Coordinates of C-alpha atoms in Angstrom, one line a residue:
Chain A
M1 CA -10.9 29.7 4.9
S2 CA -7.2 29.0 4.7
E3 CA -5.3 25.8 4.7
F4 CA -4.1 24.7 8.1
V5 CA -2.7 21.2 7.7
R6 CA -0.8 20.0 4.6
V7 CA 0.7 16.6 4.2
E8 CA 3.0 16.1 1.2
H9 CA 4.1 12.8 -0.1
L10 CA 4.4 11.4 3.4
S11 CA 5.9 7.9 3.7
Y12 CA 6.7 6.1 6.9
I13 CA 8.5 2.7 7.3
Y14 CA 8.7 0.8 10.5
G15 CA 12.0 -0.9 11.3
Q16 CA 13.7 0.2 8.2
G17 CA 16.5 -2.2 7.1
M18 CA 15.3 -4.9 9.5
P19 CA 14.0 -8.2 8.4
D20 CA 10.5 -7.2 9.6
E21 CA 10.3 -3.8 8.0
T22 CA 6.8 -2.7 7.1
I23 CA 5.6 0.3 5.1
A24 CA 2.9 1.9 7.3
L25 CA 2.3 5.0 5.1
D26 CA 3.0 5.2 1.4
D27 CA 3.1 8.6 -0.3
V28 CA 0.2 10.2 1.5
S29 CA -0.8 13.7 0.5
F30 CA -3.8 15.8 1.5
S31 CA -4.7 19.1 3.2
I32 CA -7.2 20.3 5.7
E33 CA -8.7 23.8 5.9
E34 CA -8.7 25.7 9.1
G35 CA -11.7 25.0 11.3
Q36 CA -12.8 21.8 9.5
F37 CA -13.9 18.6 11.1
V38 CA -12.3 15.7 9.3
G39 CA -13.0 12.0 9.9
I40 CA -10.3 9.4 9.2
M41 CA -11.4 5.9 8.6
G42 CA -9.9 2.7 7.3
A43 CA -9.6 -1.0 8.2
T44 CA -7.4 -2.1 11.1
G45 CA -3.7 -1.7 10.3
C46 CA -4.2 0.7 7.4
G47 CA -1.9 3.3 9.0
K48 CA -4.5 5.6 10.8
S49 CA -2.7 5.6 14.1
T50 CA 0.7 6.0 12.4
L51 CA -0.6 9.0 10.4
I52 CA -1.9 10.9 13.4
T53 CA 1.4 10.6 15.4
H54 CA 3.0 12.5 12.6
F55 CA 0.9 15.6 13.1
N56 CA 2.7 16.6 16.3
G57 CA 6.1 15.2 15.4
L58 CA 6.1 12.0 17.5
N59 CA 7.1 10.1 14.4
R60 CA 9.4 11.6 11.9
P61 CA 8.4 11.0 8.3
T62 CA 10.8 8.6 6.4
K63 CA 10.0 10.7 3.4
G64 CA 7.8 13.8 2.7
H65 CA 6.7 16.8 4.7
I66 CA 4.0 18.0 7.0
Y67 CA 3.0 21.7 7.3
I68 CA 1.0 22.9 10.2
G69 CA -0.2 26.5 9.8
G70 CA 2.2 26.9 6.9
E71 CA 5.3 25.8 8.9
D72 CA 7.3 22.7 8.1
L73 CA 7.2 20.5 11.2
W74 CA 10.7 19.2 10.8
A75 CA 12.4 22.4 9.6
D76 CA 14.1 22.6 13.0
P77 CA 14.0 19.3 14.9
G78 CA 15.0 21.0 18.1
D79 CA 11.9 23.1 18.0
I80 CA 9.4 20.2 17.7
R81 CA 8.0 20.7 21.1
R82 CA 6.3 23.9 19.9
F83 CA 4.1 21.8 17.7
R84 CA 3.1 19.5 20.6
F85 CA 1.2 22.5 22.0
L86 CA -0.2 23.5 18.7
V87 CA -1.5 20.0 18.0
G88 CA -3.4 18.2 20.7
L89 CA -3.4 14.4 20.4
V90 CA -5.8 12.1 22.2
F91 CA -4.6 8.5 21.8
Q92 CA -6.7 5.4 21.9
Y93 CA -7.7 4.5 25.5
P94 CA -6.2 7.7 26.9
E95 CA -7.4 6.8 30.4
Y96 CA -4.3 4.6 30.8
Q97 CA -2.1 7.7 30.8
L98 CA -3.5 9.3 34.0
F99 CA -0.9 9.5 36.7
E100 CA -1.5 12.4 39.1
E101 CA -3.0 12.4 42.5
T102 CA -6.0 14.5 41.6
V103 CA -8.0 15.0 38.4
Y104 CA -7.2 18.7 38.6
K105 CA -3.5 18.1 38.6
D106 CA -3.7 15.7 35.8
I107 CA -5.6 18.0 33.5
A108 CA -3.1 20.8 34.5
Y109 CA -0.1 18.7 33.4
G110 CA -0.2 19.8 29.8
P111 CA -0.9 23.5 30.4
R112 CA 1.9 23.5 33.1
N113 CA 4.3 22.1 30.6
M114 CA 3.4 25.0 28.4
G115 CA 4.7 27.3 31.1
L116 CA 1.5 29.2 31.6
S117 CA 0.7 31.3 34.7
E118 CA -1.2 29.7 37.6
A119 CA -4.2 31.8 36.9
E120 CA -4.3 30.8 33.3
I121 CA -3.8 27.2 34.1
D122 CA -6.7 27.3 36.6
Q123 CA -9.0 28.9 34.1
R124 CA -8.1 26.4 31.4
V125 CA -8.5 23.4 33.6
R126 CA -11.9 24.5 34.7
R127 CA -13.0 25.3 31.2
A128 CA -11.8 21.9 29.8
A129 CA -13.3 20.0 32.8
E130 CA -16.7 21.7 32.3
F131 CA -16.7 20.9 28.6
C132 CA -16.0 17.3 29.4
G133 CA -18.8 17.2 31.9
L134 CA -16.6 16.9 35.0
S135 CA -18.1 18.5 38.1
D136 CA -16.1 20.7 40.4
A137 CA -16.3 18.1 43.2
S138 CA -14.6 15.5 41.0
L139 CA -11.6 17.7 40.3
Q140 CA -10.2 17.0 43.7
K141 CA -10.7 13.2 43.5
S142 CA -8.0 10.7 42.5
P143 CA -8.4 9.8 38.8
F144 CA -8.1 6.1 39.9
E145 CA -11.3 6.3 41.8
L146 CA -13.3 7.2 38.8
S147 CA -15.2 4.9 36.4
G148 CA -13.8 4.1 33.0
G149 CA -15.9 6.6 31.1
Q150 CA -15.1 9.4 33.6
K151 CA -11.3 8.6 33.3
R152 CA -11.6 8.9 29.6
R153 CA -13.2 12.4 30.0
V154 CA -10.4 13.4 32.3
A155 CA -7.8 12.3 29.8
I156 CA -9.5 14.2 27.0
A157 CA -9.9 17.3 29.2
G158 CA -6.1 17.1 29.8
V159 CA -5.6 17.6 26.0
L160 CA -8.4 20.2 25.6
A161 CA -6.9 22.3 28.4
M162 CA -3.9 22.9 26.2
E163 CA -6.3 24.6 23.8
P164 CA -4.6 23.2 20.6
K165 CA -5.3 24.7 17.2
L166 CA -5.5 21.2 15.8
L167 CA -7.2 18.6 17.9
V168 CA -6.7 14.9 16.9
L169 CA -8.7 12.1 18.5
D170 CA -8.0 8.5 17.9
E171 CA -11.2 6.5 18.6
P172 CA -12.2 8.6 21.6
A173 CA -15.4 6.6 22.1
A174 CA -14.0 3.1 21.8
G175 CA -15.3 0.7 24.4
L176 CA -17.9 3.1 25.8
D177 CA -21.7 2.5 26.0
P178 CA -23.9 4.2 23.4
E179 CA -24.8 7.0 25.8
G180 CA -21.2 7.7 26.9
R181 CA -20.2 7.6 23.2
D182 CA -22.8 10.2 22.2
T183 CA -21.9 12.4 25.2
I184 CA -18.2 12.4 24.6
L185 CA -18.5 13.0 20.8
G186 CA -21.1 15.7 21.4
Q187 CA -18.8 17.5 23.8
I188 CA -16.0 17.3 21.3
K189 CA -18.2 18.7 18.6
A190 CA -19.3 21.5 20.9
W191 CA -15.6 22.3 21.6
H192 CA -14.9 22.3 17.9
K193 CA -17.8 24.8 17.3
E194 CA -16.9 27.1 20.2
T195 CA -13.2 27.3 19.7
G196 CA -13.1 26.9 15.9
S197 CA -10.2 24.5 16.2
T198 CA -9.5 22.2 13.3
T199 CA -10.5 18.7 14.4
I200 CA -9.5 15.2 13.2
L201 CA -11.6 12.2 14.4
V202 CA -10.3 8.7 13.8
S203 CA -13.1 6.2 14.1
H204 CA -14.3 2.8 13.1
S205 CA -17.9 3.8 13.5
M206 CA -19.4 5.0 10.2
E207 CA -22.4 6.5 12.2
D208 CA -20.0 8.7 14.2
I209 CA -18.1 9.9 11.2
A210 CA -21.3 10.6 9.3
K211 CA -22.7 12.6 12.2
Y212 CA -19.8 14.8 12.9
A213 CA -17.3 15.1 10.0
D214 CA -17.4 17.6 7.2
R215 CA -14.9 15.7 5.2
V216 CA -13.7 12.1 5.3
L217 CA -10.3 10.6 4.6
V218 CA -10.3 6.9 3.8
L219 CA -7.0 5.1 4.2
N220 CA -6.2 1.7 2.7
S221 CA -3.0 -0.1 3.4
G222 CA -1.0 3.1 3.9
K223 CA -2.5 5.0 0.9
V224 CA -5.2 7.6 0.6
A225 CA -8.2 5.7 -1.0
M226 CA -10.7 8.6 -0.9
Y227 CA -10.7 12.1 0.5
D228 CA -13.9 14.1 -0.1
E229 CA -16.9 15.6 1.5
T230 CA -18.7 13.2 3.8
A231 CA -21.8 12.8 1.5
K232 CA -19.7 12.1 -1.5
V233 CA -17.6 9.5 0.3
F234 CA -20.6 7.6 1.6
A235 CA -22.2 7.7 -1.9
R236 CA -19.4 5.4 -2.9
A237 CA -20.7 2.6 -0.7
P238 CA -19.7 -0.4 -2.9
E239 CA -16.1 0.8 -2.9
L240 CA -16.1 1.3 0.8
L241 CA -17.5 -2.2 1.3
E242 CA -14.7 -3.5 -0.9
L243 CA -12.1 -1.8 1.4
G244 CA -13.4 -3.8 4.3
L245 CA -15.3 -0.8 5.6
S246 CA -19.0 -0.2 5.9
V247 CA -21.5 2.6 5.5
P248 CA -24.0 3.9 8.0
E249 CA -27.1 1.6 8.4
V250 CA -29.4 4.3 7.0
T251 CA -27.3 4.5 3.8
K252 CA -27.6 0.7 3.5
V253 CA -31.4 1.1 3.6
F254 CA -31.4 3.8 1.0
L255 CA -29.1 1.7 -1.3
Q256 CA -31.5 -1.2 -1.0
L257 CA -34.5 1.1 -1.8
R258 CA -32.6 2.4 -4.9
Q259 CA -32.0 -1.2 -6.0
W260 CA -35.7 -1.8 -5.8
G261 CA -36.1 1.1 -8.2
L262 CA -37.0 4.1 -6.1
D263 CA -35.7 7.4 -7.3
I264 CA -33.9 8.7 -4.3
P265 CA -30.4 10.2 -3.8
V266 CA -27.4 8.0 -2.9
D267 CA -25.7 10.3 -0.5
V268 CA -28.1 9.8 2.5
Y269 CA -25.9 9.2 5.5
T270 CA -27.7 10.8 8.5
V271 CA -31.1 10.0 10.0
P272 CA -32.5 13.6 9.9
Y273 CA -31.5 13.9 6.2
A274 CA -33.1 10.5 5.5
V275 CA -36.3 11.7 7.1
K276 CA -36.3 14.8 4.9
T277 CA -35.6 12.7 1.8
I278 CA -38.4 10.3 2.5
L279 CA -40.9 13.0 3.1
A280 CA -39.9 14.8 -0.1
A281 CA -40.2 11.5 -2.0
K282 CA -43.6 10.9 -0.5
E283 CA -44.8 14.3 -1.6
G284 CA -43.5 13.7 -5.1
M285 CA -45.6 10.5 -5.4
Chain B
M1 CA 14.1 4.6 20.1
L2 CA 12.6 2.0 22.4
R3 CA 11.7 -0.2 19.5
D4 CA 15.3 -0.3 18.5
I5 CA 16.0 -2.7 21.4
T6 CA 16.8 -6.0 19.7
I7 CA 17.6 -8.1 22.9
G8 CA 15.4 -11.1 23.0
Q9 CA 13.8 -10.3 19.7
H10 CA 12.8 -13.1 17.3
F11 CA 13.0 -13.0 13.5
P12 CA 11.0 -15.9 12.1
G13 CA 12.6 -17.7 9.2
D14 CA 13.0 -21.0 7.6
S15 CA 16.7 -21.7 7.7
A16 CA 18.4 -24.8 9.0
L17 CA 19.3 -22.8 12.1
H18 CA 15.7 -21.7 12.6
N19 CA 14.5 -25.2 12.4
M20 CA 17.2 -26.7 14.5
D21 CA 16.3 -28.4 17.8
P22 CA 16.3 -25.6 20.4
R23 CA 17.9 -27.8 23.1
A24 CA 20.9 -28.3 20.8
K25 CA 21.0 -24.6 20.0
L26 CA 20.9 -23.7 23.6
V27 CA 23.6 -26.1 24.7
L28 CA 25.8 -25.3 21.7
T29 CA 25.6 -21.6 22.5
L30 CA 26.6 -22.2 26.1
V31 CA 29.6 -24.4 24.9
Y32 CA 30.5 -21.6 22.4
I33 CA 30.7 -19.1 25.2
I34 CA 32.9 -21.4 27.2
M35 CA 35.2 -22.1 24.2
L36 CA 35.5 -18.3 23.7
F37 CA 37.3 -18.2 27.0
V38 CA 39.3 -21.4 26.5
A39 CA 40.7 -20.3 23.1
S40 CA 42.9 -17.4 24.1
N41 CA 44.9 -17.0 20.9
P42 CA 44.4 -15.3 17.5
I43 CA 43.7 -18.6 15.6
G44 CA 40.9 -19.7 18.1
L45 CA 39.3 -16.2 18.1
G46 CA 39.6 -16.1 14.3
I47 CA 37.7 -19.4 14.1
S48 CA 35.0 -18.1 16.5
I49 CA 34.5 -14.9 14.5
V50 CA 34.2 -16.9 11.2
L51 CA 31.8 -19.3 12.9
V52 CA 29.4 -16.7 14.2
F53 CA 29.4 -14.7 11.0
G54 CA 28.9 -17.9 9.0
L55 CA 25.9 -18.8 11.1
Y56 CA 24.3 -15.3 10.6
L57 CA 24.7 -15.9 6.8
L58 CA 23.2 -19.4 7.2
A59 CA 20.3 -18.1 9.2
K60 CA 19.8 -15.2 6.6
I61 CA 19.9 -12.6 9.4
P62 CA 21.4 -9.3 8.2
L63 CA 24.9 -8.7 9.7
R64 CA 23.8 -5.2 10.4
L65 CA 21.8 -6.6 13.3
I66 CA 25.1 -7.5 15.1
G67 CA 26.0 -3.8 15.1
K68 CA 22.5 -3.0 16.3
S69 CA 22.7 -5.4 19.2
L70 CA 26.2 -4.2 20.1
K71 CA 25.2 -0.5 20.2
P72 CA 24.0 -0.4 23.8
I73 CA 27.2 -2.0 25.2
I74 CA 29.7 0.0 23.2
P75 CA 30.7 2.0 26.3
I76 CA 31.3 -1.2 28.2
I77 CA 33.5 -2.6 25.4
L78 CA 35.5 0.6 25.2
F79 CA 35.9 0.8 28.9
T80 CA 37.2 -2.8 29.3
A81 CA 39.5 -2.3 26.3
V82 CA 41.0 0.9 27.7
L83 CA 41.3 -0.7 31.1
N84 CA 43.2 -3.6 29.7
V85 CA 45.5 -1.4 27.5
F86 CA 46.7 0.6 30.5
F87 CA 46.6 -1.7 33.4
V88 CA 47.9 -5.0 32.1
T89 CA 51.7 -5.2 32.7
G90 CA 54.0 -7.4 30.8
E91 CA 57.5 -8.7 31.2
S92 CA 59.1 -7.0 28.3
E93 CA 59.7 -3.2 28.0
P94 CA 56.6 -1.0 27.7
L95 CA 55.8 0.1 24.1
V96 CA 54.8 3.6 25.2
S97 CA 55.2 5.4 28.5
L98 CA 53.0 8.4 29.3
G99 CA 54.1 9.5 32.7
F100 CA 52.8 6.9 35.2
L101 CA 50.9 5.1 32.4
H102 CA 52.7 2.3 30.5
I103 CA 51.3 0.4 27.6
Y104 CA 52.7 -3.1 27.2
R105 CA 52.3 -5.5 24.2
E106 CA 50.4 -7.8 26.5
G107 CA 48.0 -5.1 27.4
I108 CA 47.1 -4.5 23.7
D109 CA 46.8 -8.3 23.2
Y110 CA 44.4 -8.6 26.2
A111 CA 42.4 -5.6 25.0
V112 CA 41.8 -7.1 21.6
L113 CA 41.1 -10.5 23.1
I114 CA 38.4 -9.2 25.4
V115 CA 36.8 -7.0 22.8
V116 CA 36.5 -10.0 20.4
R117 CA 35.1 -12.2 23.2
I118 CA 32.4 -9.7 24.1
I119 CA 31.4 -9.1 20.5
C120 CA 31.2 -12.8 19.9
I121 CA 29.2 -13.5 23.1
I122 CA 26.7 -10.8 22.2
A123 CA 26.5 -11.9 18.5
G124 CA 26.2 -15.6 19.4
T125 CA 23.6 -15.2 22.1
S126 CA 21.6 -12.7 20.0
L127 CA 21.6 -15.2 17.2
L128 CA 20.0 -17.8 19.5
T129 CA 17.1 -15.5 20.3
Y130 CA 16.9 -14.2 16.7
T131 CA 16.3 -17.7 15.4
T132 CA 14.4 -19.2 18.3
S133 CA 11.0 -18.1 19.4
P134 CA 10.8 -17.5 23.2
I135 CA 8.1 -20.1 23.6
V136 CA 10.3 -22.8 22.0
L137 CA 13.3 -21.6 23.9
T138 CA 11.6 -22.0 27.3
A139 CA 10.3 -25.4 26.2
A140 CA 13.9 -26.4 25.6
I141 CA 15.0 -25.0 29.0
E142 CA 12.2 -26.9 30.7
Q143 CA 13.3 -30.2 29.0
L144 CA 16.9 -29.7 29.8
L145 CA 16.2 -29.0 33.4
R146 CA 13.7 -31.8 33.8
P147 CA 16.1 -34.1 35.7
L148 CA 16.1 -31.5 38.5
S149 CA 12.4 -32.1 39.1
K150 CA 13.5 -35.3 40.8
L151 CA 15.0 -33.1 43.5
K152 CA 11.6 -31.3 43.9
F153 CA 12.9 -28.3 41.9
P154 CA 9.8 -26.5 40.3
V155 CA 11.1 -26.8 36.7
H156 CA 7.7 -26.3 35.0
E157 CA 6.8 -23.3 37.1
L158 CA 10.2 -21.8 36.4
A159 CA 9.8 -22.3 32.7
M160 CA 6.3 -20.8 32.8
M161 CA 7.6 -17.8 34.6
M162 CA 10.3 -17.4 32.0
T163 CA 7.8 -17.7 29.2
I164 CA 5.6 -15.1 30.7
A165 CA 8.5 -12.8 31.4
L166 CA 9.8 -13.1 27.9
R167 CA 6.3 -12.5 26.5
F168 CA 5.9 -9.4 28.6
I169 CA 9.1 -7.7 27.4
P170 CA 7.8 -6.6 24.0
L171 CA 4.4 -5.9 25.5
L172 CA 5.9 -3.6 28.1
I173 CA 8.2 -1.9 25.6
E174 CA 5.2 -1.2 23.4
E175 CA 3.2 0.1 26.4
T176 CA 6.1 2.3 27.5
D177 CA 6.4 3.7 23.9
K178 CA 2.6 4.4 23.9
I179 CA 2.6 6.1 27.3
M180 CA 5.8 8.1 26.5
N181 CA 4.2 9.3 23.3
A182 CA 1.0 10.3 25.1
Q183 CA 2.9 12.3 27.7
K184 CA 5.2 13.8 25.1
A185 CA 2.0 14.9 23.3
R186 CA 1.2 16.8 26.5
G187 CA 4.6 18.5 26.4
A188 CA 6.6 16.2 28.6
Q189 CA 10.4 16.6 28.1
L190 CA 11.8 13.2 28.5
D191 CA 15.2 13.6 26.9
S192 CA 16.6 16.9 28.0
G193 CA 17.3 18.7 31.2
T194 CA 19.4 17.9 34.3
L195 CA 19.4 14.4 35.8
M196 CA 17.0 15.4 38.5
Q197 CA 14.6 16.9 36.0
R198 CA 14.8 13.8 33.8
V199 CA 14.0 11.5 36.7
K200 CA 11.0 13.7 37.7
A201 CA 9.9 13.7 34.0
L202 CA 9.8 9.9 34.2
I203 CA 7.1 9.8 36.9
P204 CA 4.2 10.4 34.4
V205 CA 5.5 7.4 32.4
L206 CA 6.3 5.0 35.3
I207 CA 3.1 5.3 37.2
P208 CA 0.8 4.4 34.2
L209 CA 3.3 1.7 33.2
F210 CA 3.2 0.0 36.6
I211 CA -0.6 0.2 36.8
S212 CA -0.9 -1.3 33.4
A213 CA 1.6 -4.0 34.2
F214 CA -0.3 -5.1 37.3
R215 CA -3.6 -4.9 35.3
R216 CA -2.2 -7.1 32.6
A217 CA -0.8 -9.6 35.1
D218 CA -4.2 -9.8 36.8
E219 CA -5.9 -10.4 33.5
L220 CA -3.4 -13.0 32.5
A221 CA -3.8 -14.9 35.8
M222 CA -7.6 -14.8 35.4
A223 CA -7.4 -16.0 31.8
M224 CA -5.1 -18.9 32.8
E225 CA -7.4 -19.9 35.6
C226 CA -10.4 -19.8 33.3
R227 CA -8.6 -22.4 31.2
C228 CA -8.0 -24.5 34.3
Y229 CA -4.2 -24.1 34.4
H230 CA -2.9 -25.9 37.5
G231 CA 0.8 -26.3 36.9
G232 CA 2.9 -28.8 35.1
E233 CA 1.6 -32.1 36.4
G234 CA 0.3 -34.3 33.7
R235 CA 0.7 -31.6 31.1
T236 CA 1.6 -32.7 27.6
R237 CA 3.0 -30.6 24.7
L238 CA 1.5 -29.9 21.3
K239 CA 4.9 -30.0 19.7
E240 CA 7.4 -32.6 21.2
L241 CA 11.0 -31.6 20.6
R242 CA 12.9 -34.0 18.4
M243 CA 16.4 -34.0 17.0
S244 CA 16.3 -34.5 13.2
G245 CA 19.1 -35.9 11.1
K246 CA 20.0 -32.4 10.0
D247 CA 20.3 -31.3 13.6
V248 CA 22.7 -34.1 14.4
W249 CA 24.9 -33.1 11.5
L250 CA 24.8 -29.5 12.5
T251 CA 25.7 -30.4 16.1
V252 CA 28.6 -32.6 15.0
A253 CA 29.9 -29.8 12.8
A254 CA 29.7 -27.4 15.7
V255 CA 31.5 -29.7 18.0
V256 CA 34.3 -30.1 15.4
V257 CA 34.7 -26.4 15.2
F258 CA 34.7 -26.1 19.0
V259 CA 37.4 -28.8 19.3
A260 CA 39.4 -26.8 16.7
M261 CA 39.0 -23.7 18.8
G262 CA 40.3 -25.6 21.9
M263 CA 43.1 -27.2 20.0
S264 CA 44.3 -23.8 18.6
N265 CA 45.8 -23.2 22.1
F266 CA 48.4 -25.9 21.4
L267 CA 49.1 -24.6 17.9
W268 CA 49.8 -21.1 19.0
K269 CA 52.8 -20.6 21.1

């Protein structure tokens, strides 16, 4: 595997030189391998959203560099639009960006901006729509007739249709019911598996991160607090709690069991793994 | 780019100017603008420049911000200055003649005068909003206009509308910023192309913006009704506005400076 994203000493300051200037990111460095699924978590206001707007050049670093596929994002500022197509960004509550008359046209907006042929656009729109569970019939509807969850899918499909090499999602499941949440995240995971695109998922839900991410980046007041494999990050539960974060419920159960003196691993963070561990422990007794 | 807009922005602080009675601040700012037009001589304008800069220092607001708030209207300033230089005619001989264009001494005088006036107006009114929160400012306007309610003028409703409008400015700027970012992420080109292309490129921003503005208005109306809002009748304030001793002194000092600005007309021949 080769490195796909590299962030070097990235700092970003809002309103520099103004009385209300704030340091949103402070000397952030990390790298992501191609095809990885990385979760980003951190308390509200820790700089998660600011960080992700740097990946496709919507924000320009105050200091530091970002490399996507080995290329410096800001080597030629006039050419930044190229990276917008390389890096697909799904913002929080993306359903508020829909504007077209039909769902089809809205999903086609990104591919059309890329200057693709009509045949290619059509193929991509249908593929992205199918991935997001949108039926052919709904493609001709107005996006404003749809329910909140469906609108969200249209907005995500609009970014998927651009087939970005790096897909970044900021709380894609926020405000959805548990079923809608699992469906959307499952579809994203399926997309990740099938296209092999590098994926970054920003989430407040420890369960979601535990379920989908290979690696986890923890931000705390603009700095990288942890960056490691998912199991290793959740094994540091006390530190996470101190940062105002949490760990998956099942990890909490296992921590308690350990405190009561049972000899079990600390890095249990998904239910299937927990079941396996319990069965193994039972056999050992 | 959008967040660079400083109009109506408020920078909380704890200076004498921040804590001053907003009614006094508002009235004094208005008088200051009037005096800028009364004092049409170098001494008067000199005083007004010193006054406004001095107040920025007193309020501990960086002077850079004046430059920032002036930035959007630089074309207007330049335009009026050029217009004055070329089109004001004087009685004496022109200083320079370029074909049909003549530059007179008076023209240059007027140009400088108008530039200083515009800068001082912007700097002075910006200072008012920098040091006064919108809520306090509208409370002041409401109190100052209260006599008009005797004439059945809906003072409270007007003040409430202004409060809401002011509150929505930063909100809508933020929202626009968000939507623009989202569309840019999908490859929208908002800052290049011909005028027609640019206008077209704005549609993906404007439609979601309008929808969200209506949604927010709806939600706000609902939230107000839930809290039994029914207009100004019998409504009291948490914080009553009161002039403190310090405010009186500041007001007197300002009035003295204003009188000096007016008197300077008699000193300068």
